Amino acid sequence: MTKRSEVNEERRTFALDRVFGSAPWLKPSDKARHKVKVFKSGNSLAVRIPAGTKLVAGTEMDLIVEHGQFLCYEPANQPKRKFNIAKVAGSATDLHLIAPEDRVFEDRAPRSGGDDGADGA
């Protein structure tokens, strides 16, 4: 790769990062391909995972296989996102409970099924 093409690639990546910075769900995921070999380990099959994958030894993974073809690995125990109520507790000090008399609603006549939403005006 020439220096000019490297600079152009860096500029393109920088421009994409600026566009997708406010919408990270639109950012393309980084994918890397590694050539690995399946081998026999005892009575099981095994795959040696290269060190460059940033996986941690001992991580429990789920292997998803469909019709005998490898699809993907994903962490088995993904930590659930927790909501910290302590950060918002007491922040809405101007709120008051609704009075019981404000909880009573007037009955309305049921809408006819043939109404298409047009007012006729």
mmCIF file of C-alpha atoms in Angstrom:
data_model
loop_
_atom_site.group_PDB
_atom_site.id
_atom_site.type_symbol
_atom_site.label_atom_id
_atom_site.label_comp_id
_atom_site.label_asym_id
_atom_site.label_seq_id
_atom_site.Cartn_x
_atom_site.Cartn_y
_atom_site.Cartn_z
ATOM 1 C CA MET A 1 0.000 0.000 0.000
ATOM 2 C CA THR A 2 1.438 3.355 -0.981
ATOM 3 C CA LYS A 3 1.718 6.319 1.355
ATOM 4 C CA ARG A 4 -0.952 8.203 -0.626
ATOM 5 C CA SER A 5 -3.460 5.344 -0.377
ATOM 6 C CA GLU A 6 -2.752 5.026 3.373
ATOM 7 C CA VAL A 7 -3.440 8.746 3.853
ATOM 8 C CA ASN A 8 -6.637 8.507 1.788
ATOM 9 C CA GLU A 9 -7.789 5.520 3.850
ATOM 10 C CA GLU A 10 -7.076 7.397 7.099
ATOM 11 C CA ARG A 11 -9.054 10.429 5.845
ATOM 12 C CA ARG A 12 -11.972 8.192 4.820
ATOM 13 C CA THR A 13 -11.948 6.463 8.203
ATOM 14 C CA PHE A 14 -11.791 9.813 10.014
ATOM 15 C CA ALA A 15 -14.714 11.149 7.944
ATOM 16 C CA LEU A 16 -16.789 8.031 8.681
ATOM 17 C CA ASP A 17 -15.997 8.280 12.397
ATOM 18 C CA ARG A 18 -17.235 11.883 12.386
ATOM 19 C CA VAL A 19 -20.464 10.889 10.611
ATOM 20 C CA PHE A 20 -21.134 7.848 12.789
ATOM 21 C CA GLY A 21 -19.879 9.412 16.027
ATOM 22 C CA SER A 22 -23.343 10.581 17.040
ATOM 23 C CA ALA A 23 -24.952 7.288 15.944
ATOM 24 C CA PRO A 24 -22.642 4.466 17.073
ATOM 25 C CA TRP A 25 -25.198 1.794 16.111
ATOM 26 C CA LEU A 26 -24.648 2.757 12.453
ATOM 27 C CA LYS A 27 -20.869 2.390 12.657
ATOM 28 C CA PRO A 28 -19.669 -0.682 10.795
ATOM 29 C CA SER A 29 -18.250 -3.298 13.122
ATOM 30 C CA ASP A 30 -14.571 -4.118 12.928
ATOM 31 C CA LYS A 31 -14.120 -7.635 11.640
ATOM 32 C CA ALA A 32 -10.857 -9.514 11.352
ATOM 33 C CA ARG A 33 -10.317 -12.863 9.694
ATOM 34 C CA HIS A 34 -7.933 -15.429 11.132
ATOM 35 C CA LYS A 35 -7.043 -18.752 9.559
ATOM 36 C CA VAL A 36 -7.412 -21.502 12.186
ATOM 37 C CA LYS A 37 -7.368 -25.274 12.100
ATOM 38 C CA VAL A 38 -9.782 -27.630 13.833
ATOM 39 C CA PHE A 39 -7.912 -30.389 15.675
ATOM 40 C CA LYS A 40 -8.714 -33.324 17.942
ATOM 41 C CA SER A 41 -8.260 -32.810 21.689
ATOM 42 C CA GLY A 42 -9.251 -35.953 23.592
ATOM 43 C CA ASN A 43 -12.760 -36.874 22.459
ATOM 44 C CA SER A 44 -13.570 -33.297 21.402
ATOM 45 C CA LEU A 45 -12.704 -31.015 18.539
ATOM 46 C CA ALA A 46 -10.791 -27.837 19.327
ATOM 47 C CA VAL A 47 -9.838 -24.565 17.676
ATOM 48 C CA ARG A 48 -6.824 -22.547 18.756
ATOM 49 C CA ILE A 49 -7.841 -18.871 18.909
ATOM 50 C CA PRO A 50 -5.100 -16.390 17.924
ATOM 51 C CA ALA A 51 -3.836 -13.952 20.586
ATOM 52 C CA GLY A 52 -4.771 -10.901 18.489
ATOM 53 C CA THR A 53 -8.501 -11.406 19.098
ATOM 54 C CA LYS A 54 -8.466 -9.674 22.527
ATOM 55 C CA LEU A 55 -10.455 -12.523 24.089
ATOM 56 C CA VAL A 56 -9.701 -13.409 27.718
ATOM 57 C CA ALA A 57 -8.682 -16.951 28.631
ATOM 58 C CA GLY A 58 -11.412 -18.768 30.538
ATOM 59 C CA THR A 59 -14.299 -16.828 28.984
ATOM 60 C CA GLU A 60 -17.299 -19.106 28.542
ATOM 61 C CA MET A 61 -18.666 -18.897 25.003
ATOM 62 C CA ASP A 62 -21.739 -20.199 23.176
ATOM 63 C CA LEU A 63 -21.019 -21.788 19.805
ATOM 64 C CA ILE A 64 -23.839 -21.406 17.299
ATOM 65 C CA VAL A 65 -23.775 -24.089 14.581
ATOM 66 C CA GLU A 66 -26.389 -24.571 11.881
ATOM 67 C CA HIS A 67 -26.462 -27.579 9.527
ATOM 68 C CA GLY A 68 -22.955 -28.600 10.539
ATOM 69 C CA GLN A 69 -21.448 -25.272 9.464
ATOM 70 C CA PHE A 70 -19.736 -22.917 11.934
ATOM 71 C CA LEU A 71 -21.575 -19.636 12.407
ATOM 72 C CA CYS A 72 -20.253 -17.719 15.407
ATOM 73 C CA TYR A 73 -19.151 -17.614 19.023
ATOM 74 C CA GLU A 74 -20.662 -15.243 21.528
ATOM 75 C CA PRO A 75 -20.120 -14.771 25.266
ATOM 76 C CA ALA A 76 -22.387 -17.095 27.259
ATOM 77 C CA ASN A 77 -22.947 -14.774 30.217
ATOM 78 C CA GLN A 78 -23.208 -11.307 28.798
ATOM 79 C CA PRO A 79 -23.556 -8.879 31.698
ATOM 80 C CA LYS A 80 -26.994 -7.319 31.812
ATOM 81 C CA ARG A 81 -27.224 -3.577 31.743
ATOM 82 C CA LYS A 82 -28.154 -2.270 35.179
ATOM 83 C CA PHE A 83 -30.044 0.907 35.974
ATOM 84 C CA ASN A 84 -28.615 2.901 38.867
ATOM 85 C CA ILE A 85 -31.611 4.457 40.609
ATOM 86 C CA ALA A 86 -29.297 6.305 43.007
ATOM 87 C CA LYS A 87 -28.254 8.623 40.159
ATOM 88 C CA VAL A 88 -31.827 9.813 39.540
ATOM 89 C CA ALA A 89 -33.341 9.509 43.013
ATOM 90 C CA GLY A 90 -34.378 12.935 44.250
ATOM 91 C CA SER A 91 -33.742 14.675 40.924
ATOM 92 C CA ALA A 92 -37.457 15.331 40.234
ATOM 93 C CA THR A 93 -38.286 17.343 43.355
ATOM 94 C CA ASP A 94 -41.165 19.287 41.726
ATOM 95 C CA LEU A 95 -43.319 16.180 41.136
ATOM 96 C CA HIS A 96 -46.373 15.552 43.315
ATOM 97 C CA LEU A 97 -48.769 12.648 43.543
ATOM 98 C CA ILE A 98 -52.046 12.966 41.628
ATOM 99 C CA ALA A 99 -55.031 13.666 43.849
ATOM 100 C CA PRO A 100 -57.698 10.900 43.893
ATOM 101 C CA GLU A 101 -60.326 13.273 42.427
ATOM 102 C CA ASP A 102 -58.044 13.865 39.408
ATOM 103 C CA ARG A 103 -57.993 10.130 38.682
ATOM 104 C CA VAL A 104 -61.703 9.988 37.761
ATOM 105 C CA PHE A 105 -62.442 10.115 34.028
ATOM 106 C CA GLU A 106 -65.669 10.835 32.226
ATOM 107 C CA ASP A 107 -67.195 8.002 30.204
ATOM 108 C CA ARG A 108 -67.064 8.482 26.446
ATOM 109 C CA ALA A 109 -69.342 7.038 23.823
ATOM 110 C CA PRO A 110 -67.668 4.192 21.911
ATOM 111 C CA ARG A 111 -66.433 5.075 18.421
ATOM 112 C CA SER A 112 -68.178 3.515 15.465
ATOM 113 C CA GLY A 113 -66.108 1.009 13.471
ATOM 114 C CA GLY A 114 -66.876 2.664 10.101
ATOM 115 C CA ASP A 115 -65.167 5.942 10.933
ATOM 116 C CA ASP A 116 -62.109 6.464 8.706
ATOM 117 C CA GLY A 117 -60.798 9.364 10.777
ATOM 118 C CA ALA A 118 -61.948 12.110 8.366
ATOM 119 C CA ASP A 119 -63.808 15.017 9.941
ATOM 120 C CA GLY A 120 -65.715 15.849 6.791
ATOM 121 C CA ALA A 121 -64.515 19.449 7.069
#
